[in-house]
């Protein structure tokens, strides 16, 4: 039997990459708390996972909660303190995917400053315990879009404003994983998934809906 758990504030489904998804995204967002993760990398634009500028513009014009997941040269520029010149209107969070190791003080400060300049909150990745630095949100990520599921998860503490979990999550794993996440009383968190909601390397809204139904409709909650 699944243990009771504290539900996430929302689920981030990352890798929206074609425009015909928009009506279904809007319908699903009307039913569940969802953030849609949009990947940015000029070197991979219009490839799988990375939408074209036209698709990004259509997403920004819709009433959706969006996060920009900035990769490649643009992410490296941001943590150096440079401005890569991205159009980020409509995005409420900016995840700066600059490296697979942790972030130093300059990188955290530059990421937070860049996001604030765009009226958004910055998120960075970590591979161990959630750092105590409150200038950014922290996503625990040892998978990097490959579907690798961690054997252990760091604890989300109430002293941190917002923590995220990623790695091997999808319709087949989210039910068993959520009950194992160490969420302290009063802590707020989100979950992120990418490869787990794709079919034949295309973003799959049916899988997103299945995940939402499990997380928000089926699993028993500690608060009711």
CSV table of N, CA and C in Angstrom, one decimal, residues 58-193:
chain,number,residue,atom,x,y,z
A,58,UNK,N,4.2,30.8,-29.6
A,58,UNK,CA,2.9,30.3,-29.4
A,58,UNK,C,2.6,29.9,-27.9
A,59,UNK,N,3.6,29.3,-27.3
A,59,UNK,CA,3.5,28.9,-25.9
A,59,UNK,C,3.4,30.1,-25.0
A,60,UNK,N,4.2,31.1,-25.3
A,60,UNK,CA,4.2,32.3,-24.4
A,60,UNK,C,2.9,33.1,-24.6
A,61,UNK,N,2.2,32.9,-25.7
A,61,UNK,CA,1.0,33.6,-25.9
A,61,UNK,C,-0.2,33.0,-25.2
A,62,UNK,N,0.0,31.8,-24.6
A,62,UNK,CA,-1.1,31.0,-24.0
A,62,UNK,C,-1.1,31.2,-22.5
A,63,UNK,N,-2.2,31.1,-21.8
A,63,UNK,CA,-2.3,31.2,-20.4
A,63,UNK,C,-1.8,30.0,-19.7
A,64,UNK,N,-0.5,29.8,-19.7
A,64,UNK,CA,0.2,28.6,-19.1
A,64,UNK,C,1.3,29.1,-18.2
A,65,UNK,N,1.6,28.3,-17.2
A,65,UNK,CA,2.8,28.5,-16.3
A,65,UNK,C,3.9,27.8,-17.1
A,66,UNK,N,5.0,28.6,-17.3
A,66,UNK,CA,6.1,28.2,-18.1
A,66,UNK,C,7.4,28.4,-17.4
A,67,UNK,N,8.3,27.5,-17.6
A,67,UNK,CA,9.7,27.7,-17.1
A,67,UNK,C,10.6,27.5,-18.3
A,68,UNK,N,11.6,28.3,-18.4
A,68,UNK,CA,12.6,28.2,-19.5
A,68,UNK,C,13.8,27.4,-18.9
A,69,UNK,N,14.2,26.3,-19.6
A,69,UNK,CA,15.3,25.5,-19.2
A,69,UNK,C,16.4,25.8,-20.2
A,70,UNK,N,17.3,26.7,-19.7
A,70,UNK,CA,18.4,27.2,-20.6
A,70,UNK,C,19.6,26.4,-20.6
A,71,UNK,N,20.0,25.9,-21.8
A,71,UNK,CA,21.1,25.0,-21.9
A,71,UNK,C,22.3,25.6,-22.7
A,72,UNK,N,23.3,24.8,-22.9
A,72,UNK,CA,24.4,25.1,-23.8
A,72,UNK,C,25.1,26.5,-23.6
A,73,UNK,N,25.4,27.1,-24.7
A,73,UNK,CA,26.2,28.4,-24.6
A,73,UNK,C,25.5,29.5,-23.8
A,74,UNK,N,24.2,29.5,-24.0
A,74,UNK,CA,23.4,30.6,-23.3
A,74,UNK,C,23.5,30.4,-21.7
A,75,UNK,N,23.4,29.2,-21.3
A,75,UNK,CA,23.5,28.9,-19.8
A,75,UNK,C,24.9,29.2,-19.3
A,76,UNK,N,25.9,28.9,-20.1
A,76,UNK,CA,27.3,29.2,-19.6
A,76,UNK,C,27.5,30.7,-19.6
A,77,UNK,N,26.9,31.4,-20.5
A,77,UNK,CA,27.0,32.9,-20.5
A,77,UNK,C,26.4,33.5,-19.3
A,78,UNK,N,25.2,33.0,-18.9
A,78,UNK,CA,24.5,33.5,-17.8
A,78,UNK,C,25.3,33.4,-16.5
A,79,UNK,N,25.8,32.2,-16.2
A,79,UNK,CA,26.6,32.0,-15.0
A,79,UNK,C,27.9,32.8,-15.0
A,80,UNK,N,28.4,33.2,-16.2
A,80,UNK,CA,29.6,34.0,-16.2
A,80,UNK,C,29.2,35.5,-15.9
A,81,UNK,N,27.9,35.8,-16.0
A,81,UNK,CA,27.5,37.2,-15.8
A,81,UNK,C,27.2,37.9,-17.0
A,82,UNK,N,27.1,37.2,-18.2
A,82,UNK,CA,26.8,37.8,-19.5
A,82,UNK,C,25.3,37.6,-19.8
A,83,UNK,N,24.9,38.4,-20.8
A,83,UNK,CA,23.5,38.3,-21.2
A,83,UNK,C,23.4,37.7,-22.6
A,84,UNK,N,22.9,36.5,-22.7
A,84,UNK,CA,22.8,35.8,-24.1
A,84,UNK,C,21.7,36.3,-25.0
A,85,UNK,N,20.9,37.3,-24.5
A,85,UNK,CA,20.0,37.9,-25.4
A,85,UNK,C,18.8,37.1,-25.7
A,86,UNK,N,18.3,36.3,-24.8
A,86,UNK,CA,17.1,35.5,-25.0
A,86,UNK,C,15.8,36.2,-24.8
A,87,UNK,N,14.8,35.9,-25.5
A,87,UNK,CA,13.5,36.5,-25.3
A,87,UNK,C,12.8,35.6,-24.3
A,88,UNK,N,12.6,36.0,-23.1
A,88,UNK,CA,12.1,35.2,-22.0
A,88,UNK,C,10.8,35.8,-21.4
A,89,UNK,N,10.1,36.6,-22.2
A,89,UNK,CA,8.8,37.1,-21.8
A,89,UNK,C,7.8,35.9,-21.6
A,90,UNK,N,7.1,35.9,-20.5
A,90,UNK,CA,6.1,34.9,-20.3
A,90,UNK,C,6.6,33.7,-19.5
A,91,UNK,N,7.9,33.7,-19.1
A,91,UNK,CA,8.4,32.6,-18.3
A,91,UNK,C,8.6,33.1,-16.8
A,92,UNK,N,8.0,32.3,-15.9
A,92,UNK,CA,8.1,32.7,-14.5
A,92,UNK,C,9.3,32.1,-13.8
A,93,UNK,N,9.9,31.1,-14.3
A,93,UNK,CA,11.1,30.6,-13.7
A,93,UNK,C,12.1,30.3,-14.8
A,94,UNK,N,13.4,30.4,-14.5
A,94,UNK,CA,14.5,30.2,-15.4
A,94,UNK,C,15.4,29.1,-14.8
A,95,UNK,N,15.5,27.9,-15.4
A,95,UNK,CA,16.4,26.9,-14.9
A,95,UNK,C,17.7,27.0,-15.8
A,96,UNK,N,18.8,27.2,-15.1
A,96,UNK,CA,20.1,27.4,-15.8
A,96,UNK,C,20.8,26.1,-15.8
A,97,UNK,N,20.8,25.4,-16.9
A,97,UNK,CA,21.5,24.1,-16.9
A,97,UNK,C,22.9,24.3,-17.5
A,98,UNK,N,23.8,24.8,-16.6
A,98,UNK,CA,25.1,25.1,-17.1
A,98,UNK,C,26.2,24.1,-16.9
A,99,UNK,N,26.0,23.1,-16.0
A,99,UNK,CA,27.0,22.1,-15.7
A,99,UNK,C,26.4,21.0,-14.9
A,100,UNK,N,27.1,19.9,-14.8
A,100,UNK,CA,26.7,18.7,-14.1
A,100,UNK,C,27.2,18.7,-12.7
A,101,UNK,N,28.1,19.7,-12.4
A,101,UNK,CA,28.6,19.8,-11.0
A,101,UNK,C,27.8,20.9,-10.3
A,102,UNK,N,28.2,21.2,-9.0
A,102,UNK,CA,27.5,22.2,-8.3
A,102,UNK,C,27.8,23.6,-8.8
A,103,UNK,N,27.2,24.6,-8.2
A,103,UNK,CA,27.4,26.0,-8.6
A,103,UNK,C,28.2,26.7,-7.5
A,104,UNK,N,29.1,27.6,-7.9
A,104,UNK,CA,29.8,28.4,-7.0
A,104,UNK,C,29.0,29.7,-6.7
A,105,UNK,N,29.6,30.5,-5.8
A,105,UNK,CA,28.8,31.7,-5.4
A,105,UNK,C,28.6,32.7,-6.6
A,106,UNK,N,29.6,32.9,-7.4
A,106,UNK,CA,29.4,33.8,-8.6
A,106,UNK,C,28.3,33.3,-9.5
A,107,UNK,N,28.3,32.0,-9.7
A,107,UNK,CA,27.3,31.4,-10.6
A,107,UNK,C,25.9,31.5,-10.1
A,108,UNK,N,25.8,31.3,-8.8
A,108,UNK,CA,24.5,31.5,-8.1
A,108,UNK,C,24.0,32.9,-8.2
A,109,UNK,N,24.9,33.9,-7.9
A,109,UNK,CA,24.6,35.3,-7.9
A,109,UNK,C,24.2,35.7,-9.3
A,110,UNK,N,25.0,35.3,-10.3
A,110,UNK,CA,24.7,35.8,-11.7
A,110,UNK,C,23.4,35.2,-12.2
A,111,UNK,N,23.1,33.9,-11.8
A,111,UNK,CA,21.9,33.3,-12.2
A,111,UNK,C,20.7,34.0,-11.6
A,112,UNK,N,20.7,34.3,-10.3
A,112,UNK,CA,19.6,34.9,-9.6
A,112,UNK,C,19.4,36.3,-10.2
A,113,UNK,N,20.5,37.1,-10.4
A,113,UNK,CA,20.4,38.4,-11.0
A,113,UNK,C,19.8,38.4,-12.4
A,114,UNK,N,20.2,37.5,-13.2
A,114,UNK,CA,19.7,37.4,-14.6
A,114,UNK,C,18.2,37.1,-14.6
A,115,UNK,N,17.8,36.1,-13.7
A,115,UNK,CA,16.4,35.8,-13.7
A,115,UNK,C,15.6,37.0,-13.1
A,116,UNK,N,16.1,37.7,-12.1
A,116,UNK,CA,15.3,38.8,-11.6
A,116,UNK,C,15.2,39.9,-12.6
A,117,UNK,N,16.2,40.1,-13.4
A,117,UNK,CA,16.1,41.1,-14.5
A,117,UNK,C,15.0,40.8,-15.4
A,118,UNK,N,14.6,39.5,-15.6
A,118,UNK,CA,13.5,39.1,-16.5
A,118,UNK,C,12.2,38.9,-15.7
A,119,UNK,N,12.2,39.3,-14.4
A,119,UNK,CA,11.0,39.1,-13.6
A,119,UNK,C,10.7,37.7,-13.3
A,120,UNK,N,11.7,36.9,-13.1
A,120,UNK,CA,11.5,35.5,-12.9
A,120,UNK,C,12.4,35.0,-11.7
A,121,UNK,N,12.2,33.8,-11.3
A,121,UNK,CA,13.0,33.1,-10.3
A,121,UNK,C,14.0,32.1,-10.9
A,122,UNK,N,15.2,32.1,-10.5
A,122,UNK,CA,16.2,31.2,-11.0
A,122,UNK,C,16.2,29.9,-10.3
A,123,UNK,N,16.5,28.8,-11.1
A,123,UNK,CA,16.7,27.5,-10.5
A,123,UNK,C,18.0,26.9,-11.0
A,124,UNK,N,18.7,26.2,-10.1
A,124,UNK,CA,19.9,25.5,-10.5
A,124,UNK,C,19.8,24.1,-10.0
A,125,UNK,N,20.7,23.3,-10.6
A,125,UNK,CA,20.7,21.8,-10.3
A,125,UNK,C,21.7,21.5,-9.2
A,126,UNK,N,21.4,20.5,-8.4
A,126,UNK,CA,22.4,20.0,-7.5
A,126,UNK,C,22.4,18.5,-7.5
A,127,UNK,N,23.5,17.9,-7.1
A,127,UNK,CA,23.6,16.4,-7.1
A,127,UNK,C,23.7,15.8,-5.8
A,128,UNK,N,23.6,16.6,-4.7
A,128,UNK,CA,23.7,16.1,-3.3
A,128,UNK,C,22.5,16.7,-2.5
A,129,UNK,N,22.8,16.9,-1.3
A,129,UNK,CA,21.8,17.6,-0.4
A,129,UNK,C,21.5,19.0,-1.0
A,130,UNK,N,20.3,19.4,-0.7
A,130,UNK,CA,19.9,20.7,-1.2
A,130,UNK,C,20.7,21.8,-0.5
A,131,UNK,N,21.4,22.7,-1.3
A,131,UNK,CA,22.2,23.7,-0.7
A,131,UNK,C,21.3,24.7,0.2
A,132,UNK,N,21.9,25.4,1.1
A,132,UNK,CA,21.2,26.3,2.0
A,132,UNK,C,21.0,27.7,1.3
A,133,UNK,N,21.6,27.9,0.2
A,133,UNK,CA,21.6,29.2,-0.5
A,133,UNK,C,20.1,29.5,-1.0
A,134,UNK,N,19.5,30.5,-0.5
A,134,UNK,CA,18.1,30.8,-0.8
A,134,UNK,C,17.9,31.7,-2.0
A,135,UNK,N,19.0,32.1,-2.7
A,135,UNK,CA,18.8,33.0,-3.8
A,135,UNK,C,18.2,32.4,-5.0
A,136,UNK,N,18.3,31.0,-5.1
A,136,UNK,CA,17.7,30.3,-6.2
A,136,UNK,C,16.9,29.1,-5.7
A,137,UNK,N,16.1,28.5,-6.5
A,137,UNK,CA,15.5,27.2,-6.3
A,137,UNK,C,16.4,26.1,-6.7
A,138,UNK,N,16.4,25.0,-6.0
A,138,UNK,CA,17.3,23.9,-6.3
A,138,UNK,C,16.6,22.7,-6.8
A,139,UNK,N,17.0,22.1,-7.9
A,139,UNK,CA,16.5,20.9,-8.4
A,139,UNK,C,17.5,19.8,-8.3
A,140,UNK,N,17.1,18.7,-7.5
A,140,UNK,CA,18.0,17.6,-7.4
A,140,UNK,C,17.9,16.8,-8.7
A,141,UNK,N,19.1,16.7,-9.4
A,141,UNK,CA,19.0,16.1,-10.7
A,141,UNK,C,20.4,15.3,-11.0
A,142,UNK,N,20.3,14.0,-11.0
A,142,UNK,CA,21.5,13.2,-11.4
A,142,UNK,C,21.2,12.5,-12.7
A,143,UNK,N,20.1,12.8,-13.3
A,143,UNK,CA,19.7,12.1,-14.5
A,143,UNK,C,20.0,12.8,-15.8
A,144,UNK,N,19.7,14.2,-15.8
A,144,UNK,CA,20.0,15.0,-16.9
A,144,UNK,C,19.2,14.6,-18.2
A,145,UNK,N,18.0,14.2,-18.0
A,145,UNK,CA,17.1,13.8,-19.1
A,145,UNK,C,17.3,12.4,-19.6
A,146,UNK,N,18.1,11.6,-18.9
A,146,UNK,CA,18.4,10.2,-19.4
A,146,UNK,C,17.5,9.1,-18.7
A,147,UNK,N,16.6,9.5,-17.8
A,147,UNK,CA,15.7,8.6,-17.1
A,147,UNK,C,16.3,7.8,-16.0
A,148,UNK,N,17.5,8.2,-15.5
A,148,UNK,CA,18.1,7.5,-14.4
A,148,UNK,C,17.4,7.8,-13.1
A,149,UNK,N,17.0,6.8,-12.4
A,149,UNK,CA,16.3,7.1,-11.1
A,149,UNK,C,17.3,6.9,-9.9
A,150,UNK,N,17.4,7.9,-9.1
A,150,UNK,CA,18.3,7.8,-7.9
A,150,UNK,C,17.8,6.7,-7.0
A,151,UNK,N,18.8,6.2,-6.2
A,151,UNK,CA,18.5,5.2,-5.2
A,151,UNK,C,18.1,5.9,-3.9
A,152,UNK,N,18.5,7.1,-3.7
A,152,UNK,CA,18.2,7.9,-2.5
A,152,UNK,C,17.9,9.3,-2.9
A,153,UNK,N,17.1,10.1,-2.1
A,153,UNK,CA,16.7,11.4,-2.4
A,153,UNK,C,17.0,12.3,-1.2
A,154,UNK,N,17.5,13.6,-1.5
A,154,UNK,CA,17.8,14.5,-0.4
A,154,UNK,C,16.5,15.0,0.2
A,155,UNK,N,16.6,15.4,1.5
A,155,UNK,CA,15.4,15.9,2.2
A,155,UNK,C,15.1,17.4,1.8
A,156,UNK,N,13.8,17.6,1.6
A,156,UNK,CA,13.3,19.0,1.4
A,156,UNK,C,13.0,19.5,2.8
A,157,UNK,N,13.6,20.7,3.2
A,157,UNK,CA,13.4,21.2,4.5
A,157,UNK,C,12.6,22.5,4.4
A,158,UNK,N,11.8,22.8,5.5
A,158,UNK,CA,11.0,24.0,5.5
A,158,UNK,C,11.8,25.3,5.4
A,159,UNK,N,13.1,25.3,5.8
A,159,UNK,CA,13.8,26.5,5.7
A,159,UNK,C,14.2,26.9,4.3
A,160,UNK,N,14.1,26.0,3.3
A,160,UNK,CA,14.3,26.3,2.0
A,160,UNK,C,13.0,26.7,1.3
A,161,UNK,N,13.1,27.7,0.4
A,161,UNK,CA,11.8,28.2,-0.2
A,161,UNK,C,11.2,27.2,-1.1
A,162,UNK,N,12.0,26.4,-1.9
A,162,UNK,CA,11.4,25.6,-2.9
A,162,UNK,C,12.5,24.6,-3.4
A,163,UNK,N,12.2,23.3,-3.4
A,163,UNK,CA,13.1,22.3,-3.8
A,163,UNK,C,12.4,21.4,-4.9
A,164,UNK,N,13.2,20.9,-5.8
A,164,UNK,CA,12.7,20.0,-6.8
A,164,UNK,C,13.4,18.7,-6.9
A,165,UNK,N,12.7,17.7,-7.5
A,165,UNK,CA,13.2,16.4,-7.6
A,165,UNK,C,13.0,15.9,-9.1
A,166,UNK,N,14.1,15.3,-9.7
A,166,UNK,CA,14.0,14.9,-11.0
A,166,UNK,C,14.8,13.6,-11.1
A,167,UNK,N,14.5,12.7,-12.1
A,167,UNK,CA,15.2,11.5,-12.3
A,167,UNK,C,14.4,10.3,-12.4
A,168,UNK,N,14.1,9.8,-13.6
A,168,UNK,CA,13.4,8.6,-13.8
A,168,UNK,C,11.9,8.6,-13.5
A,169,UNK,N,11.3,9.8,-13.4
A,169,UNK,CA,9.9,9.9,-13.0
A,169,UNK,C,9.1,9.8,-14.3
A,170,UNK,N,7.9,9.1,-14.1
A,170,UNK,CA,7.0,9.0,-15.2
A,170,UNK,C,5.8,8.2,-14.8
A,171,UNK,N,4.9,7.8,-15.7
A,171,UNK,CA,3.6,7.1,-15.2
A,171,UNK,C,3.9,5.8,-14.5
A,172,UNK,N,5.0,5.1,-14.8
A,172,UNK,CA,5.2,3.8,-14.2
A,172,UNK,C,6.0,3.9,-12.9
A,173,UNK,N,6.6,5.1,-12.6
A,173,UNK,CA,7.4,5.2,-11.4
A,173,UNK,C,7.0,6.2,-10.4
A,174,UNK,N,6.2,7.2,-10.8
A,174,UNK,CA,5.9,8.3,-9.9
A,174,UNK,C,5.1,7.8,-8.6
A,175,UNK,N,4.2,6.8,-8.8
A,175,UNK,CA,3.5,6.4,-7.6
A,175,UNK,C,4.4,5.8,-6.5
A,176,UNK,N,5.3,5.0,-6.9
A,176,UNK,CA,6.2,4.4,-5.9
A,176,UNK,C,7.2,5.4,-5.4
A,177,UNK,N,7.6,6.4,-6.2
A,177,UNK,CA,8.6,7.3,-5.8
A,177,UNK,C,8.1,8.4,-4.8
A,178,UNK,N,7.0,8.9,-5.0
A,178,UNK,CA,6.5,10.0,-4.2
A,178,UNK,C,6.4,9.7,-2.7
A,179,UNK,N,6.0,8.5,-2.4
A,179,UNK,CA,5.9,8.1,-1.0
A,179,UNK,C,7.3,8.0,-0.3
A,180,UNK,N,8.3,7.9,-1.1
A,180,UNK,CA,9.7,7.8,-0.6
A,180,UNK,C,10.4,9.1,-0.4
A,181,UNK,N,9.9,10.2,-1.0
A,181,UNK,CA,10.6,11.4,-0.9
A,181,UNK,C,10.6,12.0,0.5
A,182,UNK,N,11.7,12.4,1.1
A,182,UNK,CA,11.7,12.9,2.5
A,182,UNK,C,11.4,14.3,2.6
A,183,UNK,N,10.1,14.6,2.6
A,183,UNK,CA,9.6,16.0,2.7
A,183,UNK,C,9.2,16.3,4.1
A,184,UNK,N,10.0,17.3,4.6
A,184,UNK,CA,9.7,17.7,6.0
A,184,UNK,C,8.4,18.5,6.1
A,185,UNK,N,7.8,18.6,7.3
A,185,UNK,CA,6.6,19.3,7.5
A,185,UNK,C,6.9,20.8,7.2
A,186,UNK,N,6.0,21.4,6.4
A,186,UNK,CA,6.1,22.8,6.0
A,186,UNK,C,7.0,23.0,4.8
A,187,UNK,N,7.6,22.0,4.2
A,187,UNK,CA,8.4,22.1,3.0
A,187,UNK,C,7.6,22.2,1.8
A,188,UNK,N,8.1,22.9,0.8
A,188,UNK,CA,7.4,23.0,-0.5
A,188,UNK,C,8.3,22.5,-1.6
A,189,UNK,N,7.8,21.7,-2.5
A,189,UNK,CA,8.6,21.1,-3.6
A,189,UNK,C,7.8,20.9,-4.8
A,190,UNK,N,8.6,20.6,-5.9
A,190,UNK,CA,8.0,20.3,-7.2
A,190,UNK,C,8.7,19.0,-7.7
A,191,UNK,N,8.1,18.3,-8.7
A,191,UNK,CA,8.8,17.3,-9.4
A,191,UNK,C,8.9,17.6,-10.9
A,192,UNK,N,9.9,17.1,-11.5
A,192,UNK,CA,10.2,17.4,-12.9
A,192,UNK,C,10.4,16.1,-13.6
A,193,UNK,N,9.9,16.0,-14.8
A,193,UNK,CA,10.1,14.8,-15.7
A,193,UNK,C,10.2,15.2,-17.1
